[in-house]
Amino acid sequence: MTTEAVSGSATAVAHPSLAMIKYWGKQDTTENIPATPSLAVTLDGLDTTTHVVLYPSEASGSPSDIVKIDGVSQPIQRYKGFFDAFRRLASENGIDLTRWWFMAESSSNFPSAAGLASSASGFAALVLACAGASGLGDVPDTRDLSAVARVGSASAARSLWGGFTQLNAGAKSAAPVKDASWWPNLRIIVAEVEKGPKSFSSRMAMESTRLHSPYYKAWLEDSSILFRQAMAGLESRDLSILGPAIRKSYMRMFATMFASDPPIVYWKPGSLSLINACEKIRGDGIQAWETMDAGPQVKVFCLDENTEAISRRLQMALPGVNLRICTVGGAPVLRNG
Ligand code: 2P0
């Protein structure tokens, strides 16, 4: 039995999920099901805060749900699948939201749509705030919220937990692997090579790779092997095992994109300067393993004791580059009101 919703509001804060082993490609574009297994770390220090208000549709004067990022209204079509999935989940948990709209306002303390996984933290914060505003609170299992977030952005499914998470190929929801305390001296240096939004969305680029890259099949096969290597490195907290798997995963993801027709190139000259710097740092015997996502930014996995030395060398390689030192972050949090 379902009961009518009542007006409510909630605020949630979530962190991005940075993939060490990359999700790139979909098994199902409608349901947004990943074709590769991914293994990710939740980043502390990068926050998305989302405030959601639930209000009766007849009193709203609005034709639909509303999402604003930094005060700017977003095309609601991009969110339709997400809100449909959320309403289904609410109904399964006894709350009827058919005559209610959501109004969401979101902002981050880092650039959006620039290859820093803002859609992961964004949809994770959104699903949690929607649950709070609807009065669902802690009722749905986190895996159910993860499955709804996945419809918004598959990487967001991973951001529902802190620490290290995995999203298997073909999976509807992510799963926790290790909590945030697992690797206390792991650091991730986030280097902002360029500000401003990326030139094409990861969703379009991912689909174009699937359809137009002759290397896509090899990429899918390879992903499972790299996933297992990375899991072994994480289990043993050994960067000399995890690091090479991290590097191979992003390099092979981009190789598949470069081979696409037309090619997809997110790299900028500054990205390459930092990639080369990491190789030299490793040549000097320091563990510094970089990765990149759908944008020009570079993230470097290292240990606490090497953070200063690596940061200095990155600054020398790309003077003026903005560096943030992140630790492994916790789960998203929900505040009522
Ligand atoms: C990841 N990325 O695993 C990969 C690595 C970027 C490179 O997930 O289409 O915004 O919304 O499911 O999650 C970025 O893509 O894509 C991404 P959709 P999403 O983090």
CSV table of C-alpha atoms and ligand atoms in Angstrom, one decimal:
chain,number,residue,atom,x,y,z
A,1,MET,CA,0.0,0.0,0.0
A,2,THR,CA,1.3,3.5,-0.8
A,3,THR,CA,0.4,6.7,1.0
A,4,GLU,CA,0.5,10.3,-0.4
A,5,ALA,CA,3.8,12.1,0.2
A,6,VAL,CA,3.9,15.2,2.4
A,7,SER,CA,6.0,18.3,1.7
A,8,GLY,CA,9.5,18.2,2.9
A,9,SER,CA,13.1,19.3,2.3
A,10,ALA,CA,16.6,17.9,2.8
A,11,THR,CA,20.2,18.7,2.1
A,12,ALA,CA,22.9,16.1,1.2
A,13,VAL,CA,26.6,16.4,0.7
A,14,ALA,CA,28.5,13.8,-1.4
A,15,HIS,CA,32.0,13.4,-2.8
A,16,PRO,CA,33.2,12.4,-6.3
A,17,SER,CA,34.0,8.8,-7.1
A,18,LEU,CA,37.4,8.7,-8.9
A,19,ALA,CA,37.8,5.6,-10.9
A,20,MET,CA,41.1,3.7,-10.6
A,21,ILE,CA,39.8,1.1,-13.0
A,22,LYS,CA,37.6,2.9,-15.5
A,23,TYR,CA,33.9,2.5,-16.5
A,24,TRP,CA,33.8,3.5,-20.2
A,25,GLY,CA,31.0,2.0,-22.3
A,26,LYS,CA,27.5,0.8,-21.7
A,27,GLN,CA,25.8,-2.6,-22.0
A,28,ASP,CA,22.4,-0.8,-22.1
A,29,THR,CA,22.0,2.8,-22.9
A,30,THR,CA,18.4,3.2,-21.7
A,31,GLU,CA,19.0,1.7,-18.3
A,32,ASN,CA,22.6,3.0,-18.2
A,33,ILE,CA,24.2,-0.3,-17.4
A,34,PRO,CA,28.1,-0.3,-17.5
A,35,ALA,CA,29.9,-2.6,-19.8
A,36,THR,CA,33.2,-2.6,-17.8
A,37,PRO,CA,33.9,-3.3,-14.1
A,38,SER,CA,35.1,-0.2,-12.3
A,39,LEU,CA,37.0,0.2,-9.0
A,40,ALA,CA,37.0,3.7,-7.5
A,41,VAL,CA,38.0,5.8,-4.5
A,42,THR,CA,35.7,8.4,-2.9
A,43,LEU,CA,37.6,11.8,-2.7
A,44,ASP,CA,37.5,13.8,0.5
A,45,GLY,CA,37.8,17.6,0.2
A,46,LEU,CA,35.7,17.8,-3.0
A,47,ASP,CA,32.1,18.3,-2.0
A,48,THR,CA,28.7,18.7,-3.8
A,49,THR,CA,25.9,20.0,-1.7
A,50,THR,CA,22.3,19.6,-2.9
A,51,HIS,CA,19.2,21.0,-1.4
A,52,VAL,CA,15.9,19.4,-2.4
A,53,VAL,CA,12.4,20.6,-1.8
A,54,LEU,CA,9.3,18.5,-2.5
A,55,TYR,CA,6.2,20.4,-3.3
A,56,PRO,CA,2.7,19.6,-4.7
A,57,SER,CA,2.5,19.8,-8.5
A,58,GLU,CA,-0.8,21.6,-8.6
A,59,ALA,CA,0.5,24.4,-6.4
A,60,SER,CA,3.8,24.8,-8.2
A,61,GLY,CA,3.1,26.7,-11.3
A,62,SER,CA,5.9,24.5,-12.8
A,63,PRO,CA,5.5,21.9,-15.5
A,64,SER,CA,8.1,19.5,-14.1
A,65,ASP,CA,10.9,18.8,-11.6
A,66,ILE,CA,13.5,21.5,-11.5
A,67,VAL,CA,17.3,21.1,-11.2
A,68,LYS,CA,19.6,24.1,-10.8
A,69,ILE,CA,23.4,23.9,-10.7
A,70,ASP,CA,25.0,27.0,-9.3
A,71,GLY,CA,21.7,28.8,-9.8
A,72,VAL,CA,21.4,27.8,-13.5
A,73,SER,CA,18.4,25.7,-14.5
A,74,GLN,CA,19.5,22.4,-16.2
A,75,PRO,CA,17.7,20.7,-19.2
A,76,ILE,CA,15.2,18.5,-17.3
A,77,GLN,CA,15.2,15.8,-20.0
A,78,ARG,CA,18.7,14.8,-18.7
A,79,TYR,CA,17.1,14.1,-15.3
A,80,LYS,CA,13.9,12.4,-16.4
A,81,GLY,CA,15.2,8.8,-16.1
A,82,PHE,CA,16.6,9.6,-12.7
A,83,PHE,CA,13.4,11.1,-11.3
A,84,ASP,CA,11.2,8.3,-12.9
A,85,ALA,CA,13.5,5.7,-11.2
A,86,PHE,CA,13.3,7.6,-7.9
A,87,ARG,CA,9.5,7.7,-8.0
A,88,ARG,CA,9.4,4.0,-8.6
A,89,LEU,CA,11.6,3.4,-5.6
A,90,ALA,CA,9.5,5.6,-3.5
A,91,SER,CA,6.4,3.7,-4.6
A,92,GLU,CA,8.0,0.4,-3.7
A,93,ASN,CA,8.6,1.9,-0.3
A,94,GLY,CA,5.0,3.0,0.2
A,95,ILE,CA,5.2,6.6,-0.8
A,96,ASP,CA,3.2,8.0,-3.8
A,97,LEU,CA,5.0,10.9,-5.5
A,98,THR,CA,3.0,11.1,-8.7
A,99,ARG,CA,1.5,14.4,-7.8
A,100,TRP,CA,4.7,16.0,-6.4
A,101,TRP,CA,7.6,17.8,-8.0
A,102,PHE,CA,11.2,18.0,-6.8
A,103,MET,CA,13.1,21.3,-6.9
A,104,ALA,CA,16.9,20.7,-6.5
A,105,GLU,CA,19.6,23.3,-6.1
A,106,SER,CA,23.2,22.0,-6.3
A,107,SER,CA,26.7,23.5,-6.0
A,108,SER,CA,30.2,22.1,-5.7
A,109,ASN,CA,33.4,23.4,-4.3
A,110,PHE,CA,35.2,22.3,-7.5
A,111,PRO,CA,34.4,22.9,-11.2
A,112,SER,CA,31.5,21.0,-12.8
A,113,ALA,CA,31.6,19.0,-16.0
A,114,ALA,CA,35.4,19.4,-16.2
A,115,GLY,CA,36.5,15.8,-15.7
A,116,LEU,CA,36.4,15.9,-11.9
A,117,ALA,CA,33.4,13.5,-11.5
A,118,SER,CA,30.9,16.2,-10.6
A,119,SER,CA,28.1,14.0,-12.0
A,120,ALA,CA,29.1,11.3,-9.6
A,121,SER,CA,28.9,13.5,-6.5
A,122,GLY,CA,25.9,15.4,-8.0
A,123,PHE,CA,23.6,12.4,-8.6
A,124,ALA,CA,24.7,10.8,-5.3
A,125,ALA,CA,23.8,14.0,-3.3
A,126,LEU,CA,20.6,14.3,-5.4
A,127,VAL,CA,19.3,10.8,-4.7
A,128,LEU,CA,20.1,11.1,-1.0
A,129,ALA,CA,18.5,14.6,-0.7
A,130,CYS,CA,15.4,13.3,-2.6
A,131,ALA,CA,15.1,10.4,-0.2
A,132,GLY,CA,15.3,12.8,2.8
A,133,ALA,CA,12.8,15.3,1.3
A,134,SER,CA,10.3,12.5,0.5
A,135,GLY,CA,10.4,11.1,4.0
A,136,LEU,CA,12.1,7.9,2.9
A,137,GLY,CA,15.1,8.7,5.1
A,138,ASP,CA,17.0,5.5,5.9
A,139,VAL,CA,14.3,3.2,4.6
A,140,PRO,CA,15.7,2.1,1.2
A,141,ASP,CA,18.9,0.1,1.2
A,142,THR,CA,21.9,2.1,0.1
A,143,ARG,CA,22.1,-0.3,-2.9
A,144,ASP,CA,18.6,0.8,-4.0
A,145,LEU,CA,19.7,4.5,-3.8
A,146,SER,CA,22.9,3.5,-5.7
A,147,ALA,CA,20.7,1.9,-8.5
A,148,VAL,CA,18.7,5.1,-8.9
A,149,ALA,CA,21.8,7.2,-8.9
A,150,ARG,CA,23.2,4.9,-11.7
A,151,VAL,CA,20.3,5.9,-13.9
A,152,GLY,CA,21.5,9.5,-13.6
A,153,SER,CA,25.2,8.7,-14.0
A,154,ALA,CA,26.8,5.3,-13.6
A,155,SER,CA,29.8,6.6,-11.7
A,156,ALA,CA,27.3,8.1,-9.2
A,157,ALA,CA,26.3,4.6,-8.2
A,158,ARG,CA,29.8,4.3,-6.6
A,159,SER,CA,29.6,7.7,-4.7
A,160,LEU,CA,26.9,6.3,-2.3
A,161,TRP,CA,29.7,4.9,-0.1
A,162,GLY,CA,32.9,6.2,1.3
A,163,GLY,CA,36.2,4.5,0.9
A,164,PHE,CA,36.7,2.2,-2.1
A,165,THR,CA,33.8,0.9,-4.2
A,166,GLN,CA,33.2,-1.3,-7.2
A,167,LEU,CA,30.6,-1.3,-10.0
A,168,ASN,CA,30.6,-4.5,-11.9
A,169,ALA,CA,29.9,-4.8,-15.6
A,170,GLY,CA,26.2,-5.4,-16.0
A,171,ALA,CA,25.5,-4.3,-12.4
A,172,LYS,CA,22.5,-2.2,-11.4
A,173,SER,CA,24.1,-0.9,-8.2
A,174,ALA,CA,27.6,-0.5,-6.9
A,175,ALA,CA,29.0,-2.1,-3.8
A,176,PRO,CA,31.5,-1.1,-1.0
A,177,VAL,CA,34.9,-2.8,-1.1
A,178,LYS,CA,36.9,-1.2,1.7
A,179,ASP,CA,35.9,1.7,4.0
A,180,ALA,CA,37.6,5.0,4.2
A,181,SER,CA,40.0,3.9,7.0
A,182,TRP,CA,41.4,1.1,4.9
A,183,TRP,CA,44.4,3.0,3.6
A,184,PRO,CA,45.1,6.0,5.8
A,185,ASN,CA,48.3,7.2,4.1
A,186,LEU,CA,47.0,7.1,0.6
A,187,ARG,CA,46.8,10.5,-1.0
A,188,ILE,CA,45.3,11.7,-4.3
A,189,ILE,CA,46.7,14.9,-5.8
A,190,VAL,CA,44.1,16.5,-8.0
A,191,ALA,CA,45.8,18.7,-10.6
A,192,GLU,CA,43.4,21.2,-12.3
A,193,VAL,CA,45.1,21.6,-15.7
A,194,GLU,CA,42.4,23.7,-17.2
A,195,LYS,CA,39.3,25.4,-15.8
A,196,GLY,CA,36.0,25.5,-17.8
A,197,PRO,CA,33.7,22.7,-19.0
A,198,LYS,CA,35.0,19.9,-21.2
A,199,SER,CA,34.4,20.1,-24.9
A,200,PHE,CA,32.0,17.1,-25.2
A,201,SER,CA,30.0,15.1,-22.6
A,202,SER,CA,31.4,11.8,-21.3
A,203,ARG,CA,28.0,10.3,-22.2
A,204,MET,CA,28.3,11.2,-25.9
A,205,ALA,CA,32.0,10.3,-26.0
A,206,MET,CA,31.4,6.9,-24.3
A,207,GLU,CA,28.7,6.0,-26.8
A,208,SER,CA,30.8,7.2,-29.7
A,209,THR,CA,33.7,5.0,-28.5
A,210,ARG,CA,31.4,2.0,-28.3
A,211,LEU,CA,30.1,2.5,-31.8
A,212,HIS,CA,33.1,3.8,-33.6
A,213,SER,CA,36.3,2.4,-32.0
A,214,PRO,CA,37.8,-0.8,-33.5
A,215,TYR,CA,39.5,-1.4,-30.1
A,216,TYR,CA,36.4,-1.3,-28.0
A,217,LYS,CA,36.1,-5.1,-27.8
A,218,ALA,CA,39.7,-5.4,-26.6
A,219,TRP,CA,39.0,-2.7,-24.1
A,220,LEU,CA,36.1,-4.6,-22.6
A,221,GLU,CA,38.1,-7.8,-22.4
A,222,ASP,CA,41.1,-6.1,-20.8
A,223,SER,CA,39.1,-4.3,-18.2
A,224,SER,CA,38.3,-7.4,-16.2
A,225,ILE,CA,42.0,-8.4,-16.1
A,226,LEU,CA,43.0,-4.9,-14.9
A,227,PHE,CA,40.2,-4.9,-12.3
A,228,ARG,CA,41.5,-8.1,-10.7
A,229,GLN,CA,45.1,-6.7,-10.6
A,230,ALA,CA,43.9,-3.5,-9.0
A,231,MET,CA,41.8,-5.4,-6.4
A,232,ALA,CA,45.0,-7.4,-5.4
A,233,GLY,CA,46.9,-4.1,-5.0
A,234,LEU,CA,44.1,-2.6,-2.9
A,235,GLU,CA,43.8,-5.7,-0.8
A,236,SER,CA,47.6,-5.6,0.0
A,237,ARG,CA,47.7,-1.8,0.1
A,238,ASP,CA,50.6,-1.9,-2.3
A,239,LEU,CA,50.9,1.0,-4.7
A,240,SER,CA,53.5,-0.9,-6.7
A,241,ILE,CA,50.8,-3.3,-7.6
A,242,LEU,CA,47.8,-1.0,-7.7
A,243,GLY,CA,49.6,1.9,-9.5
A,244,PRO,CA,50.5,0.0,-12.8
A,245,ALA,CA,46.9,-1.2,-13.1
A,246,ILE,CA,45.6,2.4,-12.6
A,247,ARG,CA,47.9,3.6,-15.3
A,248,LYS,CA,47.0,0.9,-17.8
A,249,SER,CA,43.3,1.4,-17.2
A,250,TYR,CA,43.3,5.1,-18.1
A,251,MET,CA,45.8,4.7,-20.9
A,252,ARG,CA,43.8,1.9,-22.6
A,253,MET,CA,40.6,3.8,-22.1
A,254,PHE,CA,42.1,6.8,-23.9
A,255,ALA,CA,43.7,4.6,-26.5
A,256,THR,CA,40.3,3.2,-27.3
A,257,MET,CA,39.0,6.8,-27.6
A,258,PHE,CA,41.9,8.0,-29.8
A,259,ALA,CA,41.2,5.1,-32.1
A,260,SER,CA,37.5,6.1,-32.5
A,261,ASP,CA,36.4,7.7,-35.7
A,262,PRO,CA,36.2,10.7,-35.2
A,263,PRO,CA,38.8,10.5,-32.5
A,264,ILE,CA,38.0,11.7,-29.0
A,265,VAL,CA,40.8,13.7,-27.4
A,266,TYR,CA,40.3,15.2,-23.9
A,267,TRP,CA,44.1,15.7,-23.3
A,268,LYS,CA,45.7,19.1,-23.3
A,269,PRO,CA,49.4,20.0,-23.4
A,270,GLY,CA,49.3,20.6,-19.6
A,271,SER,CA,48.0,17.0,-19.1
A,272,LEU,CA,50.9,15.6,-21.0
A,273,SER,CA,53.4,17.7,-19.1
A,274,LEU,CA,52.1,16.1,-15.8
A,275,ILE,CA,52.0,12.6,-17.3
A,276,ASN,CA,55.7,13.0,-18.2
A,277,ALA,CA,56.5,14.4,-14.8
A,278,CYS,CA,55.0,11.4,-13.1
A,279,GLU,CA,57.0,9.1,-15.2
A,280,LYS,CA,60.2,10.9,-14.2
A,281,ILE,CA,59.2,10.9,-10.5
A,282,ARG,CA,58.7,7.1,-10.7
A,283,GLY,CA,62.1,6.9,-12.4
A,284,ASP,CA,63.5,8.4,-9.2
A,285,GLY,CA,62.0,5.6,-7.2
A,286,ILE,CA,58.9,7.5,-5.9
A,287,GLN,CA,55.4,5.9,-6.3
A,288,ALA,CA,53.3,8.5,-8.3
A,289,TRP,CA,50.7,6.9,-10.5
A,290,GLU,CA,48.5,9.3,-12.5
A,291,THR,CA,45.1,8.8,-14.0
A,292,MET,CA,42.7,11.0,-16.1
A,293,ASP,CA,39.0,11.0,-16.8
A,294,ALA,CA,36.7,12.7,-19.3
A,295,GLY,CA,38.6,16.0,-19.2
A,296,PRO,CA,42.2,17.4,-19.1
A,297,GLN,CA,42.7,17.1,-15.3
A,298,VAL,CA,45.3,14.7,-13.9
A,299,LYS,CA,45.0,12.9,-10.6
A,300,VAL,CA,48.1,11.3,-9.0
A,301,PHE,CA,47.9,8.4,-6.5
A,302,CYS,CA,50.8,8.5,-4.0
A,303,LEU,CA,51.7,8.1,-0.3
A,304,ASP,CA,51.4,10.8,2.3
A,305,GLU,CA,55.2,11.1,2.9
A,306,ASN,CA,55.8,11.8,-0.8
A,307,THR,CA,53.0,14.3,-1.3
A,308,GLU,CA,55.1,17.5,-0.9
A,309,ALA,CA,58.0,16.3,-3.1
A,310,ILE,CA,55.5,15.2,-5.9
A,311,SER,CA,53.5,18.4,-5.7
A,312,ARG,CA,56.7,20.5,-6.1
A,313,ARG,CA,57.7,18.5,-9.2
A,314,LEU,CA,54.2,18.8,-10.7
A,315,GLN,CA,54.4,22.6,-10.1
A,316,MET,CA,57.7,22.7,-11.9
A,317,ALA,CA,56.3,20.7,-14.8
A,318,LEU,CA,53.3,23.0,-15.1
A,319,PRO,CA,53.8,26.3,-13.3
A,320,GLY,CA,50.7,27.7,-11.7
A,321,VAL,CA,48.7,24.4,-11.8
A,322,ASN,CA,46.1,24.3,-9.0
A,323,LEU,CA,46.8,21.2,-6.8
A,324,ARG,CA,44.4,19.8,-4.2
A,325,ILE,CA,45.6,17.0,-1.9
A,326,CYS,CA,42.7,14.6,-1.2
A,327,THR,CA,42.5,11.8,1.3
A,328,VAL,CA,40.0,8.9,1.0
A,329,GLY,CA,36.6,10.3,1.6
A,330,GLY,CA,33.6,9.1,3.6
A,331,ALA,CA,30.0,8.3,2.6
A,332,PRO,CA,27.6,11.1,1.7
A,333,VAL,CA,25.7,12.7,4.5
A,334,LEU,CA,22.1,13.8,4.8
A,335,ARG,CA,20.7,16.7,6.8
A,336,ASN,CA,17.0,17.3,7.1
A,337,GLY,CA,15.8,20.8,6.1
B,1,2P0,C1,34.5,6.5,-14.4
B,1,2P0,N1,34.0,8.2,-16.2
B,1,2P0,O1,34.6,5.3,-14.1
B,1,2P0,C2,34.7,7.0,-15.8
B,1,2P0,C3,36.1,7.1,-16.2
B,1,2P0,C4,34.9,9.1,-16.9
B,1,2P0,C5,36.1,8.3,-17.2
B,1,2P0,O2,32.1,7.6,-15.3
B,1,2P0,O3,26.9,8.3,-19.1
B,1,2P0,O4,29.2,10.8,-16.0
B,1,2P0,O5,26.4,9.5,-17.0
B,1,2P0,O6,26.9,7.1,-16.9
B,1,2P0,O7,29.4,8.4,-15.1
B,1,2P0,C6,32.1,9.6,-16.5
B,1,2P0,O8,30.9,9.3,-17.0
B,1,2P0,O9,28.7,8.7,-17.4
B,1,2P0,C7,32.7,8.4,-16.0
B,1,2P0,P1,27.1,8.4,-17.6
B,1,2P0,P2,29.5,9.3,-16.2
B,1,2P0,O10,34.4,7.4,-13.5
